[in-house]
Coordinates of C-alpha atoms and ligand atoms in Angstrom, one line a residue:
M1 CA 24.0 -14.7 -7.5
H2 CA 20.2 -14.3 -7.6
P3 CA 19.3 -10.6 -7.7
I4 CA 17.6 -8.9 -4.7
H5 CA 16.4 -5.9 -6.7
G6 CA 14.7 -5.5 -10.1
G7 CA 16.5 -4.4 -13.2
N8 CA 19.6 -6.7 -13.0
L9 CA 20.0 -7.0 -16.8
V10 CA 23.5 -8.4 -16.7
W11 CA 22.3 -11.4 -14.7
A12 CA 19.2 -11.8 -16.9
A13 CA 21.2 -11.6 -20.1
M14 CA 23.5 -14.4 -19.0
L15 CA 20.5 -16.7 -18.4
A16 CA 18.9 -15.6 -21.7
G17 CA 22.1 -16.0 -23.7
C18 CA 21.8 -12.5 -25.2
S19 CA 23.1 -8.9 -24.5
P20 CA 21.5 -6.9 -21.7
Q21 CA 20.1 -4.4 -24.2
E22 CA 18.0 -7.2 -25.8
I23 CA 16.1 -8.0 -22.5
L24 CA 12.6 -6.6 -22.2
D25 CA 12.7 -5.6 -18.6
F26 CA 9.5 -5.9 -16.6
S27 CA 11.4 -6.3 -13.3
A28 CA 12.2 -2.7 -12.6
S29 CA 9.2 -0.4 -12.1
I30 CA 10.3 2.5 -14.4
N31 CA 8.1 4.6 -16.6
P32 CA 8.5 3.3 -20.2
W33 CA 7.9 6.7 -21.8
G34 CA 10.9 8.5 -20.3
P35 CA 13.3 10.0 -19.7
P36 CA 11.3 13.1 -20.9
P37 CA 13.0 15.3 -23.6
S38 CA 12.9 18.1 -21.0
A39 CA 15.4 16.1 -18.8
I40 CA 17.7 15.3 -21.7
A41 CA 17.7 19.0 -22.9
A42 CA 18.5 20.2 -19.3
I43 CA 21.3 17.6 -19.0
Q44 CA 22.8 18.6 -22.4
S45 CA 22.7 22.3 -21.6
H46 CA 24.5 21.8 -18.3
L47 CA 27.3 19.7 -19.6
S48 CA 29.4 22.9 -19.9
R49 CA 29.1 23.4 -16.2
L50 CA 30.8 20.2 -15.2
H51 CA 34.0 22.1 -14.3
T52 CA 32.3 23.7 -11.3
Y53 CA 31.0 22.1 -8.1
P54 CA 27.2 22.0 -7.7
D55 CA 25.5 24.6 -5.4
P56 CA 25.7 22.7 -2.0
G57 CA 22.4 24.3 -1.1
Y58 CA 20.7 23.1 -4.3
R59 CA 18.7 26.3 -4.2
E60 CA 17.2 26.2 -7.7
L61 CA 16.2 22.6 -7.4
R62 CA 14.7 23.1 -3.9
V63 CA 12.7 26.1 -5.1
A64 CA 11.3 24.1 -8.1
L65 CA 10.4 21.1 -5.8
A66 CA 8.9 23.4 -3.2
Q67 CA 6.7 25.1 -5.8
A68 CA 5.4 21.8 -7.0
H69 CA 4.4 21.0 -3.4
H70 CA 3.4 24.5 -2.3
L71 CA 6.0 24.4 0.5
D72 CA 8.9 26.6 1.6
P73 CA 12.2 25.3 0.1
D74 CA 13.7 24.9 3.6
W75 CA 11.4 21.8 4.0
I76 CA 13.1 20.0 1.1
L77 CA 16.4 18.1 0.9
P78 CA 17.4 16.7 -2.5
G79 CA 19.4 13.4 -2.5
N80 CA 21.2 11.0 -4.7
G81 CA 18.0 9.0 -5.2
S82 CA 15.6 8.4 -2.4
A83 CA 17.9 5.5 -1.5
E84 CA 20.5 7.9 -0.2
L85 CA 17.9 9.7 2.0
L86 CA 16.7 6.4 3.3
T87 CA 20.2 6.0 4.7
W88 CA 19.8 9.2 6.8
A89 CA 16.3 8.2 7.8
G90 CA 17.9 4.9 9.0
R91 CA 20.4 6.8 11.1
E92 CA 17.5 8.8 12.8
L93 CA 15.5 5.6 13.3
A94 CA 18.5 3.9 14.9
M95 CA 18.3 6.4 17.8
L96 CA 14.9 4.9 18.7
A97 CA 14.1 1.8 20.6
A98 CA 12.8 -0.1 17.5
T99 CA 11.4 0.6 14.0
W100 CA 8.3 -1.1 12.8
V101 CA 8.3 -2.1 9.1
L102 CA 5.6 -3.7 7.0
A103 CA 6.4 -7.2 5.8
P104 CA 6.9 -7.7 2.9
A105 CA 8.8 -4.4 2.3
F106 CA 11.3 -2.9 -0.2
G107 CA 14.6 -4.7 0.5
D108 CA 16.6 -1.6 0.9
Y109 CA 14.9 -0.8 4.2
Q110 CA 16.9 -3.6 5.8
R111 CA 20.1 -2.1 4.5
A112 CA 19.3 1.4 5.6
L113 CA 18.2 0.3 9.1
S114 CA 21.0 -2.1 9.7
A115 CA 23.7 0.4 8.6
F116 CA 23.3 2.3 11.9
G117 CA 22.1 -0.6 14.0
A118 CA 18.4 0.2 14.1
Q119 CA 16.2 -2.6 15.5
L120 CA 13.7 -3.7 12.8
Q121 CA 10.4 -5.1 13.9
P122 CA 8.3 -6.6 11.1
V123 CA 4.5 -6.1 11.0
P124 CA 2.7 -8.5 8.6
L125 CA 0.6 -7.0 5.9
V126 CA -2.6 -9.1 5.6
S127 CA -3.5 -10.3 2.1
L128 CA -7.2 -10.1 1.1
D129 CA -8.7 -11.2 -2.2
Q130 CA -9.1 -7.5 -3.1
G131 CA -5.6 -6.4 -1.9
W132 CA -3.6 -5.9 1.3
T133 CA -4.5 -4.2 4.5
L134 CA -2.8 -2.2 7.3
A135 CA -5.2 -3.8 9.8
T136 CA -2.5 -5.5 11.8
L137 CA -0.6 -2.3 12.2
R138 CA -3.7 -0.3 13.2
S139 CA -5.1 -2.8 15.6
R140 CA -2.1 -3.1 17.9
S141 CA -0.4 -0.8 20.4
F142 CA 3.3 0.0 20.3
P143 CA 5.8 0.6 23.1
P144 CA 6.8 4.3 23.5
G145 CA 9.9 5.6 21.8
C146 CA 9.6 3.7 18.5
G147 CA 9.6 4.6 14.8
L148 CA 7.6 3.5 11.8
L149 CA 8.8 3.1 8.2
L150 CA 5.9 2.9 5.7
N151 CA 5.7 2.7 2.0
N152 CA 2.7 4.2 0.1
P153 CA 1.8 3.0 -2.5
H154 CA 3.4 -0.1 -1.2
N155 CA 6.1 -2.1 -3.0
P156 CA 5.8 -5.0 -3.9
T157 CA 2.0 -5.2 -3.5
G158 CA 1.0 -2.0 -5.2
Q159 CA -1.5 -1.3 -2.4
L160 CA -2.4 2.4 -1.8
F161 CA -3.2 3.1 1.8
P162 CA -5.9 5.8 2.4
R163 CA -4.6 8.9 4.2
E164 CA -7.2 8.4 7.0
E165 CA -5.6 5.0 7.8
V166 CA -2.1 6.4 8.0
L167 CA -2.7 9.7 9.8
P168 CA -3.6 8.2 13.2
L169 CA -0.3 6.4 13.3
L170 CA 1.5 9.8 13.6
A171 CA 0.4 9.9 17.2
E172 CA 1.8 6.4 18.0
F173 CA 5.4 6.8 17.0
D174 CA 8.3 9.2 17.7
L175 CA 9.2 9.2 14.0
V176 CA 7.2 8.2 11.0
V177 CA 9.0 7.9 7.6
V178 CA 6.7 7.5 4.7
D179 CA 8.4 6.4 1.5
E180 CA 6.2 7.8 -1.3
A181 CA 8.5 6.8 -4.2
F182 CA 5.6 5.7 -6.4
M183 CA 3.0 8.3 -5.3
D184 CA 3.5 10.5 -8.4
F185 CA 2.1 7.8 -10.6
L186 CA -1.3 8.7 -9.3
P187 CA -3.0 11.8 -10.7
P188 CA -3.1 14.6 -8.0
D189 CA -6.8 14.1 -7.2
R190 CA -6.2 10.4 -6.4
Q191 CA -2.9 10.7 -4.4
Q192 CA -3.0 9.8 -0.7
S193 CA 0.2 11.8 0.1
L194 CA 1.0 13.1 3.6
V195 CA 3.1 15.9 2.2
D196 CA 0.6 18.5 3.5
Q197 CA 1.0 17.2 7.0
V198 CA 4.8 17.8 7.4
S199 CA 4.5 21.4 8.7
A200 CA 2.1 20.3 11.5
A201 CA 3.8 17.0 12.3
T202 CA 7.5 17.4 13.1
N203 CA 7.9 13.6 13.6
L204 CA 7.0 13.0 9.9
V205 CA 9.5 12.5 7.1
I206 CA 8.3 12.0 3.5
L207 CA 10.7 10.5 0.9
R208 CA 10.1 11.0 -2.8
S209 CA 11.9 9.6 -5.9
L210 CA 12.3 11.2 -9.3
T211 CA 13.8 8.2 -10.9
K212 CA 10.7 6.0 -11.4
F213 CA 8.2 8.5 -12.8
Y214 CA 10.7 10.3 -14.9
S215 CA 12.7 7.2 -15.9
L216 CA 16.0 8.4 -14.5
P217 CA 17.3 5.5 -12.3
G218 CA 20.8 5.9 -13.8
L219 CA 21.0 9.6 -13.0
R220 CA 19.9 9.2 -9.3
L221 CA 17.6 11.8 -7.8
G222 CA 15.1 12.0 -5.0
Y223 CA 14.2 14.3 -2.1
A224 CA 13.1 14.3 1.5
I225 CA 10.3 16.6 2.9
A226 CA 10.6 17.2 6.6
D227 CA 11.1 19.7 9.4
P228 CA 14.0 22.0 8.4
Q229 CA 16.0 21.3 11.6
R230 CA 16.0 17.6 10.8
L231 CA 17.0 18.2 7.2
Q232 CA 19.9 20.5 8.3
R233 CA 21.1 17.6 10.5
W234 CA 21.1 15.2 7.6
Q235 CA 23.0 17.7 5.5
Q236 CA 25.7 17.8 8.1
W237 CA 26.0 14.0 8.2
R238 CA 26.5 13.5 4.4
D239 CA 29.0 14.6 1.8
P240 CA 28.6 18.2 0.6
W241 CA 27.5 17.4 -3.0
P242 CA 25.5 14.2 -3.1
V243 CA 23.5 15.4 -6.1
N244 CA 25.5 16.0 -9.3
E245 CA 25.0 19.1 -11.5
L246 CA 23.3 17.2 -14.3
A247 CA 20.8 15.5 -11.9
A248 CA 20.0 18.8 -10.3
A249 CA 19.4 20.5 -13.7
A250 CA 17.2 17.6 -14.8
G251 CA 15.2 17.8 -11.6
V252 CA 14.3 21.4 -12.1
A253 CA 13.1 20.7 -15.7
V254 CA 11.1 17.6 -15.0
V255 CA 9.0 18.8 -12.1
Q256 CA 7.7 21.5 -14.4
D257 CA 7.1 19.2 -17.3
T258 CA 3.3 19.0 -17.1
D259 CA 2.9 17.5 -20.6
F260 CA 5.0 14.5 -19.5
Q261 CA 3.0 14.2 -16.3
Q262 CA -0.3 14.2 -18.1
Q263 CA 0.9 11.8 -20.7
T264 CA 2.0 9.3 -18.0
W265 CA -1.2 9.5 -16.0
R266 CA -3.3 9.0 -19.2
W267 CA -1.2 6.0 -20.3
L268 CA -1.3 4.3 -16.9
A269 CA -5.1 4.8 -16.5
A270 CA -5.6 2.7 -19.6
A271 CA -2.6 0.3 -19.5
R272 CA -3.0 -0.9 -15.9
P273 CA -6.5 -2.3 -16.2
A274 CA -5.7 -3.8 -19.6
L275 CA -2.6 -5.6 -18.2
F276 CA -4.6 -6.6 -15.1
Q277 CA -7.3 -8.2 -17.2
G278 CA -4.9 -9.9 -19.5
L279 CA -3.0 -11.5 -16.6
A280 CA -6.2 -12.5 -14.8
A281 CA -7.4 -14.3 -17.9
L282 CA -4.3 -16.6 -17.9
P283 CA -4.5 -20.0 -16.1
G284 CA -3.1 -20.0 -12.6
L285 CA -2.4 -16.2 -12.4
T286 CA -4.1 -13.9 -9.9
P287 CA -3.0 -10.2 -10.1
Y288 CA -3.6 -7.8 -7.2
P289 CA -5.3 -4.5 -8.1
G290 CA -2.3 -2.1 -7.5
A291 CA -2.4 1.7 -7.6
A292 CA 1.2 2.2 -8.9
N293 CA 3.0 1.4 -12.2
F294 CA 3.5 -2.3 -11.4
L295 CA 1.3 -5.3 -10.5
L296 CA 2.0 -8.1 -8.0
V297 CA 0.7 -11.5 -9.3
R298 CA 0.1 -14.7 -7.5
S299 CA 1.0 -17.8 -9.5
A300 CA 0.0 -21.4 -9.2
V301 CA 3.3 -22.4 -11.0
S302 CA 6.7 -21.6 -9.4
T303 CA 7.8 -18.1 -10.5
L304 CA 11.3 -19.4 -10.9
I305 CA 10.1 -21.7 -13.7
L306 CA 8.1 -18.9 -15.3
Q307 CA 11.1 -16.5 -15.0
Q308 CA 13.5 -18.9 -16.5
Q309 CA 11.2 -19.8 -19.5
L310 CA 10.4 -16.1 -20.1
L311 CA 14.1 -15.3 -20.2
Q312 CA 15.2 -18.3 -22.3
H313 CA 12.4 -18.3 -24.9
H314 CA 11.2 -14.7 -24.9
R315 CA 14.1 -12.5 -23.5
I316 CA 11.6 -11.1 -21.0
L317 CA 12.6 -10.4 -17.3
I318 CA 10.0 -10.5 -14.5
R319 CA 10.7 -9.8 -10.9
D320 CA 10.5 -12.9 -8.8
C321 CA 9.6 -12.3 -5.1
L322 CA 12.2 -14.7 -3.5
S323 CA 13.8 -11.8 -1.7
F324 CA 10.5 -11.1 0.1
P325 CA 10.4 -14.1 2.5
E326 CA 6.7 -13.5 3.2
L327 CA 5.9 -14.1 -0.5
G328 CA 8.3 -16.7 -1.8
D329 CA 8.2 -18.5 -5.1
R330 CA 4.5 -18.2 -5.9
Y331 CA 4.5 -14.4 -6.5
F332 CA 6.0 -12.2 -9.1
R333 CA 5.9 -8.5 -9.9
V334 CA 5.7 -6.9 -13.3
A335 CA 6.1 -3.2 -14.3
I336 CA 3.4 -1.8 -16.6
R337 CA 5.0 -0.9 -19.9
T338 CA 3.8 0.3 -23.3
P339 CA 0.6 -1.4 -24.6
A340 CA 2.6 -3.3 -27.2
E341 CA 5.2 -4.5 -24.7
N342 CA 2.5 -5.6 -22.2
Q343 CA 0.9 -7.6 -25.0
Q344 CA 4.3 -9.2 -25.7
L345 CA 4.4 -10.3 -22.0
L346 CA 0.9 -11.7 -22.1
T347 CA 1.5 -13.6 -25.3
A348 CA 4.7 -15.1 -23.8
L349 CA 3.0 -16.0 -20.6
A350 CA 0.1 -17.6 -22.6
N351 CA 2.7 -19.6 -24.5
I352 CA 4.2 -21.0 -21.4
L353 CA 1.0 -21.5 -19.3
G354 CA -1.4 -22.3 -22.1
G355 CA -4.5 -20.3 -22.4
Ligands
LIG1 C1 9.7 1.6 -2.5 C2 11.0 2.2 -3.0 N1 11.6 3.2 -2.4 C3 12.7 3.7 -2.8 C4 13.4 3.2 -3.9 C5 14.7 3.9 -4.3 O1 14.5 4.7 -5.4 P1 15.6 5.7 -5.9 O2 16.8 5.6 -5.0 O3 15.9 5.4 -7.3 O4 14.9 7.1 -5.8 C6 12.8 2.2 -4.6 C7 13.5 1.6 -5.8 O5 13.2 0.5 -6.3 C8 11.6 1.6 -4.1 O6 11.1 0.6 -4.8

């Protein structure tokens, strides 16, 4: 079956005729420099604790995350990846008349909303030459009693929405969930996070992921930032230990790993424009100027043909956008990887497209 998420290496390896380990994966947007040694050391030193249950209050992890955001730990709830917390956000949104979601959007929103019967209302993102805009969302009025599920920076476009454009929406909806899974790829002075608004806006929930920036998707770790009463409710809905001991220990270590954070910001500041320019120089390809660790690219040639040829001749996997009905087969998404790997992608694409 054609995958609906990036990173499906078993499927890719079957098409490429090799083992999953031999695939160069540009389809999942994961930091190529991780996991950081600090995470591995924390996991190793906690292996001896596997015979006990994790602290169900995750106190140490919540304190570390709270310190990173200058918040009280009561405002933080760790989860088994931000995908788990999306499920509980979906349960809250299902209590409202409808939930407005940008289209295109990360496919898991559909799962989380339909799990509890929430009514999903798509709002089209408008494509401009220089990116994508929230204009359709901002220019219309909404019936009372609705929710909004936003993603900033936005997957799959990479668009970063300025805070000033998102903030007025808090007054329009009973609940606003902002998925900031990729926000940490921006250095602190460029982030457009709403984390500092949660204490003033009880109808705001922020979801953050630790799996992309710290390259830990197999470990699973994310967190929600919201009003403590709401988070206590979520805690009662779910199983008592959704985050395992090793993930909790890794989380404490990585949020304090400023060396890894600086290294990632430095790499991305140089690698993103280099890959953007390389893609733009190839015939038929138009990359969008994203703010995260991936780029959305419009292609004159069907992406399915590109994807197949990249796999069969170069063992490279790109993310087609067929699972985003608004985009279809003329768009693909690529993660930004190391300079050498990005060059490998550009050389392979040039080989297929000419140029
Ligand atoms: C926009 C967005 N939000 C959330 C997630 C889930 O991330 P995780 O559950 O690994 O924290 C993803 C994963 O691809 C994503 O793209």
